[in-house]
Amino acid sequence: MVSKALGKYVQSLHQKKYRQRHGAFLVEGGKNVLELLSSDLETEQLLATAEFATQNRAQLPARLPLTLVSETELTQLGTLANNTTALAVARLPAEAPLPLTLPESQLLLALDEVRDPGNLGTLLRLADWYGLAGVVLSPGCADAFAPKTVSATMGAFARVPVWERDLAAWLPTLPAGTGIFGADLEGDNVHRVQLQPRGVLVMGSESHGLTPGVAAALTRRLHIPRGAAGRAESLNVAISAAILLDNFFRGQ
Amino acid sequence: MVSKALGKYVQSLHQKKYRQRHGAFLVEGGKNVLELLSSDLETEQLLATAEFATQNRAQLPARLPLTLVSETELTQLGTLANNTTALAVARLPAEAPLPLTLPESQLLLALDEVRDPGNLGTLLRLADWYGLAGVVLSPGCADAFAPKTVSATMGAFARVPVWERDLAAWLPTLPAGTGIFGADLEGDNVHRVQLQPRGVLVMGSESHGLTPGVAAALTRRLHIPRGAAGRAESLNVAISAAILLDNFFRGQ
């Protein structure tokens, strides 16, 4: 049974305002909850079905407040169309330092106004696949800790550092010589250049591209060649990022 | 004003059963409706706001039944959270022939039980970007003409041929020597092989991989290398397909 106060608290975390006020966010579904429990993030509360709790007893920390709930209750409290396993409340992580020299040795992904939480989650998962140093978000991006984002990361929310920066102000403060890459139909064919996984790869929103201040900070523009018989005007932002990242990591 | 009969008809097309019964499907949102009108597909009905109809008068065929509607009516009739422009009813296209020799000269994408309509739409858009000969769907895939799929294609629904085939039965009928490629963690590193855009690239569902009969038909397994510091277990199916396709088209 879920107390009225706990139910109200969990539901408040659907909204960014309350995530920030309480310093907490929701993790929904068995796979994501197990990723959370095996990560360095702090878990406040676990709400789980008796079946999930029994099956995963070994992974549940002894001192974690656990509330057994029905599948109906879980689904009512969360945002998924259907949740038959578990839901956790986790503490929002403190922002790690972001040294300006980091992109001299590692590749960062920077997102300029990527507003769709599903796309953002897929991009975080991609950053996790390539082991990027982290993802820098402009203030206009979707919230990295919104339930839809967290679900789409398939566990990457617990591993990929994120920072919020005004990109047009931050990019020019990077050391001279830092590669700042962006996608552009007029850019260099990504198949014809040699790329190393260092610097910053900036991706913009699908509908509006990069904002002018960010576009002005690029040091190299790249384009993904379309098939000779291809007719689509553009690619989804996460798809474009995936193809570019694969090209950055070809030499490894 | 929308008549009761038209409203009922439009809403029935949210469901596959009625799309098949009526041989028709929905296209929602201004961009997709304009793609439809400029394609070879047949449009039955257009429901649009006065503003959309005025702004795009030149593109509206003279004999097309047009009903002017409010944004509220549009949103009520369709599946989008918000539709401020237009919605069309289009005829389901007749299936084109699928010659068994096609993959000797062109690349086809085949999808094995890809159940998420958003992923399917993104994959059709990707097929359109690379100008693939088309996409072969197993019977367990999402419907290529479901409203969510159509929306995610960003217009590609009007250009990319799709076929439905039992893949485990169809793949073995292809001519000997046809390359049948699939993603597999144990496969060849896609960065170390030379690929030509011919044959069939088969992608499975994210959660279950390829079904056994389909896996048995592969002639070559490919893997996408993960970053040295990467930790994600897998990539989204559309993301994996994008990276593999970019590698097939590198030599072009």
Short mmCIF file of C-alpha atoms in Angstrom, two decimals, chain B residues 14-235:
data_model
loop_
_atom_site.label_atom_id
_atom_site.label_comp_id
_atom_site.label_asym_id
_atom_site.label_seq_id
_atom_site.Cartn_x
_atom_site.Cartn_y
_atom_site.Cartn_z
CA HIS B 14 -6.81 4.99 -36.18
CA GLN B 15 -7.20 1.19 -36.14
CA LYS B 16 -5.49 -1.27 -38.49
CA LYS B 17 -8.65 -3.33 -38.86
CA TYR B 18 -10.50 -0.39 -40.43
CA ARG B 19 -7.50 0.76 -42.48
CA GLN B 20 -7.51 -2.67 -44.10
CA ARG B 21 -11.30 -2.79 -44.46
CA HIS B 22 -11.43 0.64 -46.14
CA GLY B 23 -8.06 0.43 -47.95
CA ALA B 24 -7.18 3.85 -46.56
CA PHE B 25 -4.94 5.50 -43.96
CA LEU B 26 -4.42 8.84 -42.20
CA VAL B 27 -1.74 11.42 -42.90
CA GLU B 28 -1.50 14.08 -40.19
CA GLY B 29 0.19 17.46 -39.95
CA GLY B 30 0.92 20.01 -42.66
CA LYS B 31 4.34 18.75 -43.73
CA ASN B 32 3.22 15.14 -44.19
CA VAL B 33 0.01 16.22 -45.96
CA LEU B 34 2.01 18.32 -48.46
CA GLU B 35 4.34 15.34 -49.04
CA LEU B 36 1.27 13.22 -49.73
CA LEU B 37 -0.19 15.72 -52.19
CA SER B 38 3.07 15.92 -54.14
CA SER B 39 3.42 12.11 -54.29
CA ASP B 40 1.92 9.41 -56.51
CA LEU B 41 -0.42 8.25 -53.74
CA GLU B 42 -4.14 8.89 -54.09
CA THR B 43 -5.75 11.30 -51.63
CA GLU B 44 -9.43 10.77 -50.78
CA GLN B 45 -10.17 13.58 -48.39
CA LEU B 46 -8.48 16.65 -47.01
CA LEU B 47 -9.48 18.26 -43.74
CA ALA B 48 -7.66 21.52 -43.18
CA THR B 49 -7.85 24.80 -41.32
CA ALA B 50 -8.80 27.80 -43.45
CA GLU B 51 -5.31 29.18 -42.87
CA PHE B 52 -3.58 26.02 -44.17
CA ALA B 53 -5.92 25.81 -47.16
CA THR B 54 -5.30 29.44 -48.10
CA GLN B 55 -1.53 29.29 -47.66
CA ASN B 56 -1.18 26.11 -49.73
CA ARG B 57 -3.91 26.74 -52.30
CA ALA B 58 -1.52 26.15 -55.21
CA GLN B 59 -0.73 22.62 -54.02
CA LEU B 60 -4.33 21.48 -53.45
CA PRO B 61 -5.71 19.45 -56.39
CA ALA B 62 -8.88 21.09 -57.71
CA ARG B 63 -11.11 18.01 -57.45
CA LEU B 64 -9.99 16.93 -53.99
CA PRO B 65 -12.84 16.95 -51.42
CA LEU B 66 -11.82 19.63 -48.92
CA THR B 67 -13.49 20.17 -45.55
CA LEU B 68 -12.54 23.27 -43.57
CA VAL B 69 -12.15 22.52 -39.88
CA SER B 70 -11.04 24.22 -36.68
CA GLU B 71 -7.81 23.25 -34.91
CA THR B 72 -9.92 21.74 -32.14
CA GLU B 73 -11.81 19.51 -34.59
CA LEU B 74 -8.56 18.42 -36.27
CA THR B 75 -7.01 17.48 -32.97
CA GLN B 76 -10.15 15.59 -31.91
CA LEU B 77 -10.30 13.59 -35.15
CA GLY B 78 -6.62 12.69 -35.32
CA THR B 79 -4.01 11.09 -33.11
CA LEU B 80 -1.54 13.99 -32.67
CA ALA B 81 -1.48 15.80 -29.33
CA ASN B 82 -2.05 18.97 -31.33
CA ASN B 83 -2.75 19.50 -35.02
CA THR B 84 -3.10 23.09 -36.22
CA THR B 85 -2.86 22.48 -39.97
CA ALA B 86 -4.31 19.50 -41.83
CA LEU B 87 -5.19 15.83 -41.96
CA ALA B 88 -5.73 13.73 -45.08
CA VAL B 89 -7.19 10.33 -45.87
CA ALA B 90 -5.07 8.52 -48.47
CA ARG B 91 -5.60 5.23 -50.30
CA LEU B 92 -3.32 2.40 -49.19
CA PRO B 93 -0.89 1.83 -52.08
CA ALA B 94 -0.99 -1.47 -53.95
CA GLU B 95 2.08 -3.60 -53.20
CA ALA B 96 4.72 -3.22 -55.91
CA PRO B 97 6.34 -6.38 -57.34
CA LEU B 98 9.35 -7.62 -55.36
CA PRO B 99 11.62 -9.47 -57.83
CA LEU B 100 13.91 -11.99 -56.14
CA THR B 101 16.79 -10.62 -58.24
CA LEU B 102 16.34 -7.07 -56.88
CA PRO B 103 18.95 -7.49 -54.08
CA GLU B 104 21.57 -8.45 -56.69
CA SER B 105 21.73 -4.81 -57.77
CA GLN B 106 20.24 -2.84 -54.87
CA LEU B 107 20.12 -2.88 -51.08
CA LEU B 108 16.89 -3.76 -49.28
CA LEU B 109 16.21 -3.33 -45.58
CA ALA B 110 14.30 -6.20 -43.93
CA LEU B 111 12.79 -5.80 -40.45
CA ASP B 112 12.14 -8.77 -38.20
CA GLU B 113 9.47 -8.06 -35.56
CA VAL B 114 10.17 -4.34 -35.16
CA ARG B 115 7.05 -3.58 -33.16
CA ASP B 116 7.48 0.09 -32.25
CA PRO B 117 5.81 2.37 -34.83
CA GLY B 118 8.15 5.27 -33.98
CA ASN B 119 11.20 3.10 -34.71
CA LEU B 120 9.60 1.79 -37.90
CA GLY B 121 8.87 5.34 -39.11
CA THR B 122 12.45 6.40 -38.39
CA LEU B 123 13.72 3.34 -40.32
CA LEU B 124 11.53 4.21 -43.33
CA ARG B 125 12.92 7.78 -43.25
CA LEU B 126 16.43 6.33 -43.20
CA ALA B 127 15.61 4.04 -46.16
CA ASP B 128 14.42 7.16 -47.99
CA TRP B 129 17.66 9.05 -47.15
CA TYR B 130 19.79 6.27 -48.65
CA GLY B 131 17.37 5.64 -51.53
CA LEU B 132 17.05 1.95 -50.71
CA ALA B 133 14.92 -0.19 -53.04
CA GLY B 134 12.43 -0.61 -50.18
CA VAL B 135 11.72 -2.23 -46.83
CA VAL B 136 10.48 -5.79 -46.25
CA LEU B 137 8.47 -6.22 -43.04
CA SER B 138 7.84 -9.44 -41.15
CA PRO B 139 4.17 -9.93 -40.18
CA GLY B 140 5.03 -9.09 -36.55
CA CYS B 141 6.28 -5.58 -37.36
CA ALA B 142 4.33 -2.43 -36.57
CA ASP B 143 1.96 -1.34 -39.36
CA ALA B 144 3.75 0.88 -41.90
CA PHE B 145 0.51 2.88 -42.24
CA ALA B 146 -0.28 3.36 -38.54
CA PRO B 147 -0.60 7.08 -37.70
CA LYS B 148 2.51 7.03 -35.45
CA THR B 149 4.60 5.33 -38.13
CA VAL B 150 3.46 7.75 -40.84
CA SER B 151 4.26 10.75 -38.61
CA ALA B 152 7.75 9.48 -37.79
CA THR B 153 8.60 8.95 -41.48
CA MET B 154 8.55 12.73 -42.09
CA GLY B 155 7.17 12.16 -45.60
CA ALA B 156 9.04 8.97 -46.46
CA PHE B 157 5.75 6.97 -46.22
CA ALA B 158 4.90 8.42 -49.66
CA ARG B 159 8.12 7.30 -51.32
CA VAL B 160 9.52 4.09 -49.80
CA PRO B 161 7.99 0.80 -51.07
CA VAL B 162 7.14 -1.69 -48.34
CA TRP B 163 6.35 -5.37 -48.59
CA GLU B 164 5.16 -7.87 -46.02
CA ARG B 165 6.91 -11.25 -46.12
CA ASP B 166 7.54 -14.14 -43.75
CA LEU B 167 11.31 -13.48 -43.67
CA ALA B 168 12.33 -16.99 -42.63
CA ALA B 169 10.52 -18.33 -45.72
CA TRP B 170 11.41 -15.48 -48.12
CA LEU B 171 15.16 -15.05 -47.47
CA PRO B 172 16.10 -18.63 -48.50
CA THR B 173 14.36 -18.10 -51.88
CA LEU B 174 16.80 -15.31 -52.87
CA PRO B 175 19.35 -16.26 -55.55
CA ALA B 176 22.49 -17.99 -54.29
CA GLY B 177 25.20 -15.43 -53.63
CA THR B 178 22.83 -12.69 -52.42
CA GLY B 179 24.38 -11.04 -49.37
CA ILE B 180 22.10 -11.31 -46.35
CA PHE B 181 23.55 -9.13 -43.59
CA GLY B 182 22.58 -8.84 -39.95
CA ALA B 183 23.85 -7.18 -36.79
CA ASP B 184 25.48 -9.51 -34.27
CA LEU B 185 27.86 -8.76 -31.39
CA GLU B 186 29.98 -11.69 -32.57
CA GLY B 187 30.04 -10.48 -36.19
CA ASP B 188 32.78 -8.82 -38.25
CA ASN B 189 33.77 -5.27 -37.26
CA VAL B 190 31.90 -3.10 -39.75
CA HIS B 191 34.90 -0.71 -39.89
CA ARG B 192 37.17 -3.49 -41.18
CA VAL B 193 35.10 -4.78 -44.09
CA GLN B 194 34.28 -3.38 -47.53
CA LEU B 195 30.55 -3.28 -48.16
CA GLN B 196 28.60 -2.48 -51.31
CA PRO B 197 24.95 -1.35 -51.22
CA ARG B 198 23.55 -4.63 -52.57
CA GLY B 199 21.75 -7.48 -50.84
CA VAL B 200 19.50 -7.43 -47.78
CA LEU B 201 20.27 -5.87 -44.40
CA VAL B 202 18.11 -7.52 -41.73
CA MET B 203 17.45 -5.75 -38.42
CA GLY B 204 15.71 -7.44 -35.51
CA SER B 205 13.76 -6.18 -32.55
CA GLU B 206 15.83 -4.58 -29.87
CA SER B 207 14.62 -6.76 -27.06
CA HIS B 208 14.68 -10.12 -28.82
CA GLY B 209 17.17 -9.85 -31.69
CA LEU B 210 16.58 -11.85 -34.85
CA THR B 211 14.13 -14.74 -34.77
CA PRO B 212 15.96 -18.09 -35.21
CA GLY B 213 14.74 -18.81 -38.76
CA VAL B 214 15.90 -15.38 -39.90
CA ALA B 215 19.25 -15.58 -38.10
CA ALA B 216 19.89 -18.90 -39.85
CA ALA B 217 19.50 -17.24 -43.27
CA LEU B 218 22.28 -14.64 -42.75
CA THR B 219 25.36 -14.93 -44.93
CA ARG B 220 27.34 -12.28 -43.04
CA ARG B 221 27.18 -10.96 -39.49
CA LEU B 222 28.40 -7.43 -38.72
CA HIS B 223 29.06 -5.65 -35.48
CA ILE B 224 29.30 -1.97 -34.68
CA PRO B 225 32.31 -1.40 -32.45
CA ARG B 226 31.55 0.20 -29.10
CA GLY B 227 33.80 2.98 -27.77
CA ALA B 228 36.67 1.71 -25.57
CA ALA B 229 35.11 3.45 -22.57
CA GLY B 230 31.53 2.69 -23.64
CA ARG B 231 29.16 0.91 -21.30
CA ALA B 232 25.70 0.78 -22.95
CA GLU B 233 24.69 -2.81 -23.69
CA SER B 234 23.07 -2.08 -27.02
CA LEU B 235 21.85 0.56 -29.42
#
